[in-house]
Amino acid sequence: MKQNTKAAEQYWRRNLQIIFSYLIIWFVVSFGCGIVFVDELNHFNMFGFKLGYWFANQGSILVFCLLTIGYAVRMSRLDSEFDVHE
Amino acid sequence: MSLEQLTYLFVVGSFVIYIAIAFWSRASSTREFYVAGGGVTPLANGMATAADWMSAASFISLAGIVSFAGYDASGYIMGWTGGYVLLALLLAPYLRKFGKFTIPDFVGDRYYSNLARVVAVVCVMFISFTYISGQMRGTGIVFSRFLQVEIDTGIMIGMAVVFVYAVLGGMKGITYTQVAQYCVMIFAFTVPALFLTFSMTGHLLPQTGLGATLDNGLPVLDHLDGLVTELGFASFTEGSKSKIDMFFITAALMFGTAGLPHVIVRFFTVPRVRDARISAAWALVFIAVLYSTIPAVAAFGRINLIETVNGVDNMGTPYEEMPQWFKKWENAGLIAWYDHNADGRTQYAAGDAFTGRQHKPIYWGAAKDEVARNFYSNQRHVVNPSSGEFDPKVQPFANEIYVDPDIMVLANPEIAGLPNWVIALIAAGAMAAALSTAAGLLLVIATSVSHDLLKKTIRPQITDRQELLAARLAAMVAVLIAGYLGMHPPDYVAAVVALAFGLACASFFPVIIMGIFYQRMNKYGAISGMLVGLISTLCYIVYFKFMGGEPQDWLLGISPEGFGAVGMVLNFIVAYLVAHLTPEPPKHIQQIVQNIRVPGNSGSAYY
């Protein structure tokens, strides 16, 4: 690991940006679409589902999976970029 | 072969496999016993994590809960999957880089305090014992339902099996056993679900089948909404819980999931930081296979139940015409019928058919007792029917049926008309779910005793061999205690589970997050935050669950299940304030924090 403090700080800042943007999606999909705005979304219908119900019971799980996979891929790339991969 | 023989074959066969795997991969050092030598591949760890996480409750009970609560149960589905996003993004990679064996290890080292370590050990013990007694009870119940043995005997068999493979194999043994258990469990859950979906909608996947259109031209969920509202229930797809309560319950389950010790410890077993991220993603995918199937199983199960009991004309079905599974589960005490309007037909609607605590039926005599049945209809007699009053404006008749939620998974293959081997498979799957979770918890308890208490606090001079022996002895004692708790369950099991999640959420999650993301956090802040979170959550839950607090007194309408999230916020606030009034942590601790943020050199979990 060739690591000086400055690179480490930059790596950490980039990581925090990624985490932050992913957590916004996580929050909007589950707490937003699944709970807070569920009644409004239930007016829409998609493939036989009320949209709000779908987000709470199916959509959120799907998005969670995509987020964790996306994060693993994204961070592996960042690790290579900063030469901190193992 | 008869159903019973098949069930024995599957259950015993799977036990033999688990023990063989544990023998083949038994642990010979503390590193292998605690973290499987740190050499588990991300895929295998993902599967093991999924098996570790999905308990008897996920496997047997959750579909039933969703079936009867509809949208209101979404908090479980989102909470118990969404927590893995937090694990993958905020915890797993850094804890792996930190490279110790347990959560108390992290808390003790990061906050340079043995007091913090001991507080963490107490939380770990409490959460794990709470959880494991439920799993032991679960194995006993599975045995009693499928193999007609006493619950206590079933618990003892379960104890013996877990004992052999957890004590012998340690983390290394249970990891590969859990991989096998995941396969058994997921196969057993999805096969009946696929058949059920196909027979009802013609779709292959339960996830799309739930949105399918039925023969009568209505989408599945609209049809179900129509059925239940006609019978006086709340709509299936719309909740009756308040939004704020839903919000906090979901949050408590999510953050609690991310703070559960037996889940976190699994991420210590992979070789590298990136493997921790990848295996968290795998774990969630494997969990999602089961969790995304649950709403479909729940909805189809409810439709089947209503249409079977009330008949096509919604007048009720004559008892003699009820299918075989209804009577079978009536014998097992999971279904009961009392003919309130004396028309000889079963009718299911809103309201409780029976009185007393939890409105469960109390049967007259034993299941095998001939005289305890009605001479003509052969139904089981009950002694506590309710008054049978109902509001004709809301529903067409009084509810005459009691249904245990577990029936939705247990009776699924029979309702779908599947062959006996599928039913036998469910027994093996339920057993796998209970045993895998029990074994994971057992190891956490054993590690806390031998490593955190003995090695790190009381007697640092013991050798690796002595520590390993201590870990095995601790696991043995823990099995015995867990078995005892399983046989003599406190009659508030469900409430205690709320407590486990609440405590994990209010204590561990904040303390670990701040340890990683907030370099300035010191031991004073961490300890006071943990104590405030812990005590506030404990008091709220104990007051409203055990001391008769009334729902109208809930703070902002937040139920005890959701209060862990409030405790977590309090923890964060107190920790922040206290940390700012006290000296910053020593330089070498700040160095540790900077070090865990960047991957590299995590190849060996150092000691």
Coordinates of N, CA, C and O in Angstrom, one line a residue, chain B residues 179-277:
Chain B
V179 N -23.8 -22.9 4.5 CA -24.0 -22.9 3.0 C -24.9 -24.0 2.6 O -25.9 -23.8 1.8
A180 N -24.7 -25.2 3.2 CA -25.6 -26.3 2.9 C -27.1 -26.0 3.4 O -28.0 -26.2 2.7
Q181 N -27.1 -25.4 4.5 CA -28.5 -25.1 5.1 C -29.2 -24.0 4.3 O -30.4 -24.1 4.1
Y182 N -28.5 -23.1 3.7 CA -29.1 -22.1 2.8 C -29.8 -22.8 1.7 O -30.9 -22.5 1.3
C183 N -29.0 -23.7 1.1 CA -29.5 -24.4 -0.1 C -30.8 -25.2 0.2 O -31.8 -25.1 -0.5
V184 N -30.8 -25.9 1.3 CA -31.9 -26.7 1.7 C -33.1 -25.7 1.9 O -34.2 -25.9 1.4
M185 N -32.8 -24.7 2.7 CA -33.9 -23.7 3.1 C -34.5 -23.0 1.9 O -35.8 -23.0 1.8
I186 N -33.7 -22.6 1.0 CA -34.3 -21.8 -0.2 C -35.0 -22.7 -1.1 O -36.0 -22.3 -1.7
F187 N -34.5 -23.9 -1.3 CA -35.2 -24.9 -2.2 C -36.6 -25.2 -1.6 O -37.6 -25.1 -2.2
A188 N -36.6 -25.4 -0.3 CA -37.8 -25.8 0.4 C -38.9 -24.7 0.4 O -40.0 -24.9 0.3
F189 N -38.4 -23.4 0.4 CA -39.3 -22.3 0.4 C -39.8 -22.0 -0.9 O -41.0 -21.7 -1.1
T190 N -38.9 -22.0 -1.9 CA -39.4 -21.5 -3.2 C -40.1 -22.5 -4.1 O -41.0 -22.1 -4.8
V191 N -39.8 -23.8 -3.9 CA -40.5 -24.8 -4.8 C -42.0 -24.7 -4.6 O -42.7 -24.6 -5.6
P192 N -42.5 -24.8 -3.3 CA -44.0 -24.7 -3.2 C -44.5 -23.4 -3.7 O -45.6 -23.3 -4.2
A193 N -43.7 -22.3 -3.4 CA -44.2 -21.0 -3.9 C -44.3 -20.9 -5.4 O -45.2 -20.3 -5.9
L194 N -43.3 -21.5 -6.1 CA -43.4 -21.5 -7.6 C -44.6 -22.3 -8.1 O -45.4 -21.8 -8.9
F195 N -44.8 -23.5 -7.5 CA -46.0 -24.3 -7.9 C -47.3 -23.5 -7.6 O -48.2 -23.5 -8.4
L196 N -47.4 -22.9 -6.4 CA -48.6 -22.2 -6.0 C -48.9 -21.0 -7.0 O -50.0 -20.8 -7.4
T197 N -47.8 -20.3 -7.3 CA -48.0 -19.2 -8.2 C -48.5 -19.7 -9.6 O -49.4 -19.1 -10.2
F198 N -47.8 -20.7 -10.0 CA -48.2 -21.3 -11.3 C -49.6 -21.7 -11.4 O -50.4 -21.5 -12.3
S199 N -50.0 -22.5 -10.3 CA -51.4 -23.0 -10.3 C -52.4 -21.9 -10.2 O -53.5 -22.0 -10.8
M200 N -52.1 -20.8 -9.6 CA -53.1 -19.7 -9.4 C -53.1 -18.7 -10.5 O -54.1 -18.1 -10.9
T201 N -51.9 -18.4 -11.1 CA -51.9 -17.3 -12.1 C -51.3 -17.7 -13.4 O -51.4 -17.0 -14.4
G202 N -50.6 -18.9 -13.5 CA -49.9 -19.2 -14.8 C -48.6 -18.6 -14.9 O -47.9 -18.8 -15.9
H203 N -48.2 -17.7 -14.0 CA -46.9 -17.1 -14.0 C -45.9 -18.1 -13.4 O -46.2 -18.9 -12.5
L204 N -44.6 -17.9 -13.8 CA -43.6 -18.8 -13.3 C -43.0 -18.2 -12.0 O -42.7 -18.9 -11.1
L205 N -42.8 -16.9 -12.0 CA -42.2 -16.3 -10.8 C -43.2 -15.7 -9.8 O -44.1 -15.0 -10.3
P206 N -43.1 -16.0 -8.5 CA -44.0 -15.4 -7.6 C -44.0 -13.8 -7.6 O -45.0 -13.2 -7.4
Q207 N -42.8 -13.3 -7.9 CA -42.6 -11.8 -7.9 C -43.5 -11.1 -9.0 O -44.0 -10.0 -8.8
T208 N -43.6 -11.8 -10.1 CA -44.5 -11.2 -11.2 C -45.9 -11.7 -11.0 O -46.9 -11.0 -11.3
G209 N -46.0 -13.0 -10.5 CA -47.4 -13.6 -10.3 C -48.3 -12.8 -9.4 O -49.5 -12.7 -9.6
L210 N -47.6 -12.1 -8.5 CA -48.4 -11.2 -7.5 C -49.1 -10.1 -8.3 O -50.1 -9.6 -7.8
G211 N -48.6 -9.7 -9.4 CA -49.3 -8.7 -10.2 C -50.1 -9.2 -11.3 O -50.7 -8.4 -12.1
A212 N -50.3 -10.5 -11.4 CA -51.0 -11.1 -12.5 C -52.5 -10.9 -12.4 O -53.0 -10.5 -11.4
T213 N -53.2 -11.1 -13.5 CA -54.6 -11.0 -13.5 C -55.3 -12.4 -13.4 O -54.8 -13.3 -14.0
L214 N -56.2 -12.5 -12.5 CA -56.9 -13.8 -12.3 C -57.9 -14.1 -13.3 O -58.3 -13.2 -14.1
D215 N -58.5 -15.3 -13.3 CA -59.5 -15.7 -14.2 C -60.7 -14.8 -14.2 O -61.4 -14.6 -15.3
N216 N -61.0 -14.1 -13.1 CA -62.2 -13.3 -13.0 C -61.9 -11.9 -13.6 O -62.7 -10.9 -13.4
G217 N -60.7 -11.7 -14.1 CA -60.4 -10.4 -14.8 C -59.8 -9.4 -13.8 O -59.4 -8.3 -14.2
L218 N -59.7 -9.7 -12.5 CA -59.1 -8.7 -11.6 C -57.6 -9.1 -11.3 O -57.3 -10.3 -11.2
P219 N -56.8 -8.1 -11.1 CA -55.4 -8.4 -10.6 C -55.5 -9.0 -9.2 O -56.4 -8.7 -8.5
V220 N -54.5 -9.9 -8.9 CA -54.5 -10.6 -7.7 C -54.8 -9.7 -6.5 O -55.6 -10.0 -5.6
L221 N -54.1 -8.6 -6.4 CA -54.1 -7.8 -5.2 C -55.5 -7.1 -5.1 O -56.0 -6.9 -4.0
D222 N -56.0 -6.6 -6.2 CA -57.4 -6.0 -6.2 C -58.4 -7.0 -5.7 O -59.3 -6.7 -5.0
H223 N -58.3 -8.2 -6.3 CA -59.2 -9.3 -5.9 C -59.2 -9.5 -4.4 O -60.2 -9.6 -3.7
L224 N -57.9 -9.6 -3.8 CA -57.7 -9.8 -2.4 C -58.3 -8.6 -1.6 O -59.0 -8.9 -0.6
D225 N -58.0 -7.4 -2.1 CA -58.5 -6.2 -1.4 C -60.1 -6.3 -1.3 O -60.7 -6.1 -0.2
G226 N -60.7 -6.7 -2.4 CA -62.1 -6.8 -2.4 C -62.6 -7.9 -1.4 O -63.6 -7.6 -0.7
L227 N -62.0 -9.0 -1.4 CA -62.4 -10.1 -0.6 C -62.3 -9.7 0.9 O -63.3 -9.9 1.7
V228 N -61.2 -9.1 1.3 CA -61.0 -8.9 2.7 C -61.9 -7.7 3.2 O -62.4 -7.7 4.3
T229 N -62.1 -6.7 2.4 CA -62.9 -5.5 2.9 C -64.3 -6.0 3.0 O -65.0 -5.5 3.9
E230 N -64.8 -6.9 2.1 CA -66.1 -7.4 2.2 C -66.4 -8.1 3.5 O -67.5 -8.2 4.0
L231 N -65.3 -8.7 4.1 CA -65.4 -9.5 5.3 C -65.1 -8.6 6.5 O -65.0 -9.2 7.6
G232 N -64.9 -7.3 6.3 CA -64.8 -6.4 7.5 C -63.3 -6.2 7.9 O -63.1 -5.5 8.9
F233 N -62.4 -6.7 7.1 CA -61.0 -6.5 7.4 C -60.5 -5.1 6.8 O -61.2 -4.7 5.9
A234 N -59.4 -4.6 7.2 CA -58.8 -3.5 6.5 C -58.2 -4.0 5.2 O -57.9 -5.1 5.0
S235 N -58.1 -3.0 4.2 CA -57.6 -3.4 2.9 C -56.2 -4.0 3.0 O -55.4 -3.6 3.9
F236 N -55.9 -5.0 2.2 CA -54.6 -5.7 2.2 C -53.5 -4.8 1.8 O -52.4 -4.8 2.5
T237 N -53.7 -4.0 0.8 CA -52.6 -3.2 0.3 C -52.4 -1.8 0.9 O -51.5 -1.1 0.6
E238 N -53.4 -1.5 1.8 CA -53.3 -0.2 2.5 C -53.3 -0.4 4.0 O -54.0 -1.3 4.5
G239 N -52.4 0.3 4.7 CA -52.2 0.0 6.1 C -53.2 0.6 7.0 O -54.0 1.5 6.6
S240 N -53.2 0.2 8.2 CA -54.0 0.9 9.2 C -53.1 1.5 10.3 O -53.6 2.2 11.2
K241 N -51.8 1.2 10.3 CA -50.9 1.8 11.2 C -50.6 3.2 10.9 O -50.7 3.6 9.7
S242 N -50.3 4.0 11.9 CA -49.9 5.4 11.5 C -48.6 5.5 10.8 O -47.8 4.6 11.0
K243 N -48.4 6.5 10.0 CA -47.2 6.6 9.2 C -46.0 6.8 10.1 O -44.9 6.1 9.9
I244 N -46.1 7.5 11.2 CA -44.9 7.8 12.0 C -44.5 6.5 12.7 O -43.3 6.2 12.8
D245 N -45.5 5.7 13.1 CA -45.2 4.4 13.7 C -44.5 3.4 12.7 O -43.5 2.8 13.0
M246 N -45.0 3.4 11.5 CA -44.4 2.6 10.4 C -43.0 3.0 10.2 O -42.1 2.2 10.1
F247 N -42.8 4.3 10.2 CA -41.5 4.9 9.9 C -40.5 4.4 11.0 O -39.4 3.9 10.7
F248 N -40.9 4.5 12.2 CA -39.9 4.2 13.3 C -39.7 2.7 13.4 O -38.6 2.2 13.7
I249 N -40.8 1.9 13.2 CA -40.6 0.4 13.3 C -39.6 0.0 12.2 O -38.7 -0.8 12.5
T250 N -39.9 0.5 11.0 CA -39.0 0.1 9.9 C -37.5 0.5 10.2 O -36.6 -0.3 10.0
A251 N -37.4 1.7 10.7 CA -36.0 2.2 11.0 C -35.4 1.3 12.1 O -34.2 0.9 12.0
A252 N -36.1 1.0 13.2 CA -35.6 0.2 14.2 C -35.1 -1.2 13.7 O -34.1 -1.7 14.1
L253 N -35.9 -1.8 12.9 CA -35.6 -3.1 12.3 C -34.4 -3.0 11.4 O -33.5 -3.8 11.4
M254 N -34.3 -1.9 10.6 CA -33.2 -1.7 9.7 C -31.9 -1.5 10.4 O -30.9 -2.2 10.2
F255 N -31.9 -0.5 11.3 CA -30.6 -0.2 12.0 C -30.3 -1.3 13.0 O -29.1 -1.6 13.3
G256 N -31.3 -2.0 13.5 CA -31.1 -3.1 14.4 C -30.4 -4.3 13.7 O -29.5 -4.9 14.2
T257 N -30.9 -4.6 12.5 CA -30.3 -5.6 11.7 C -28.8 -5.3 11.5 O -28.0 -6.2 11.6
A258 N -28.5 -4.1 11.2 CA -27.1 -3.7 10.9 C -26.3 -3.8 12.2 O -25.0 -3.8 12.1
G259 N -26.9 -3.8 13.4 CA -26.2 -3.9 14.6 C -26.2 -5.2 15.3 O -25.7 -5.4 16.4
L260 N -26.7 -6.2 14.6 CA -26.8 -7.6 15.3 C -25.4 -8.2 15.2 O -24.8 -8.4 14.2
P261 N -24.9 -8.7 16.4 CA -23.5 -9.2 16.5 C -23.3 -10.4 15.6 O -22.2 -10.5 15.0
H262 N -24.3 -11.3 15.5 CA -24.0 -12.6 14.8 C -23.9 -12.3 13.3 O -23.4 -13.1 12.5
V263 N -24.5 -11.2 12.8 CA -24.4 -10.9 11.4 C -23.1 -10.2 11.1 O -22.4 -10.5 10.2
I264 N -22.8 -9.2 12.0 CA -21.6 -8.5 11.7 C -20.3 -9.4 11.7 O -19.4 -9.2 10.9
V265 N -20.3 -10.3 12.7 CA -19.1 -11.2 12.8 C -18.8 -12.0 11.5 O -17.7 -12.3 11.3
R266 N -19.9 -12.2 10.8 CA -19.7 -13.0 9.5 C -18.7 -12.3 8.6 O -18.0 -12.9 7.8
F267 N -18.7 -10.9 8.6 CA -17.8 -10.2 7.7 C -16.4 -10.2 8.1 O -15.5 -9.7 7.4
F268 N -16.1 -10.8 9.3 CA -14.7 -10.9 9.7 C -14.0 -12.2 9.0 O -12.8 -12.4 9.1
T269 N -14.9 -13.0 8.4 CA -14.4 -14.3 7.9 C -13.8 -14.2 6.5 O -13.3 -15.2 6.0
V270 N -14.0 -13.1 5.8 CA -13.5 -13.1 4.4 C -12.1 -12.5 4.4 O -11.6 -11.8 5.3
P271 N -11.3 -12.8 3.3 CA -9.9 -12.4 3.3 C -9.6 -10.9 3.2 O -8.7 -10.4 3.8
R272 N -10.4 -10.2 2.4 CA -10.0 -8.8 2.1 C -11.2 -7.9 2.3 O -12.3 -8.3 2.3
V273 N -10.9 -6.6 2.3 CA -11.9 -5.6 2.5 C -12.9 -5.6 1.4 O -14.2 -5.6 1.6
R274 N -12.5 -5.7 0.1 CA -13.4 -5.7 -1.0 C -14.3 -7.0 -0.9 O -15.5 -7.0 -1.3
D275 N -13.8 -8.1 -0.4 CA -14.6 -9.3 -0.2 C -15.7 -9.0 0.8 O -16.8 -9.6 0.6
A276 N -15.5 -8.2 1.8 CA -16.5 -7.9 2.7 C -17.7 -7.2 2.0 O -18.9 -7.5 2.2
R277 N -17.3 -6.2 1.1 CA -18.4 -5.5 0.3 C -19.1 -6.5 -0.6 O -20.4 -6.5 -0.7

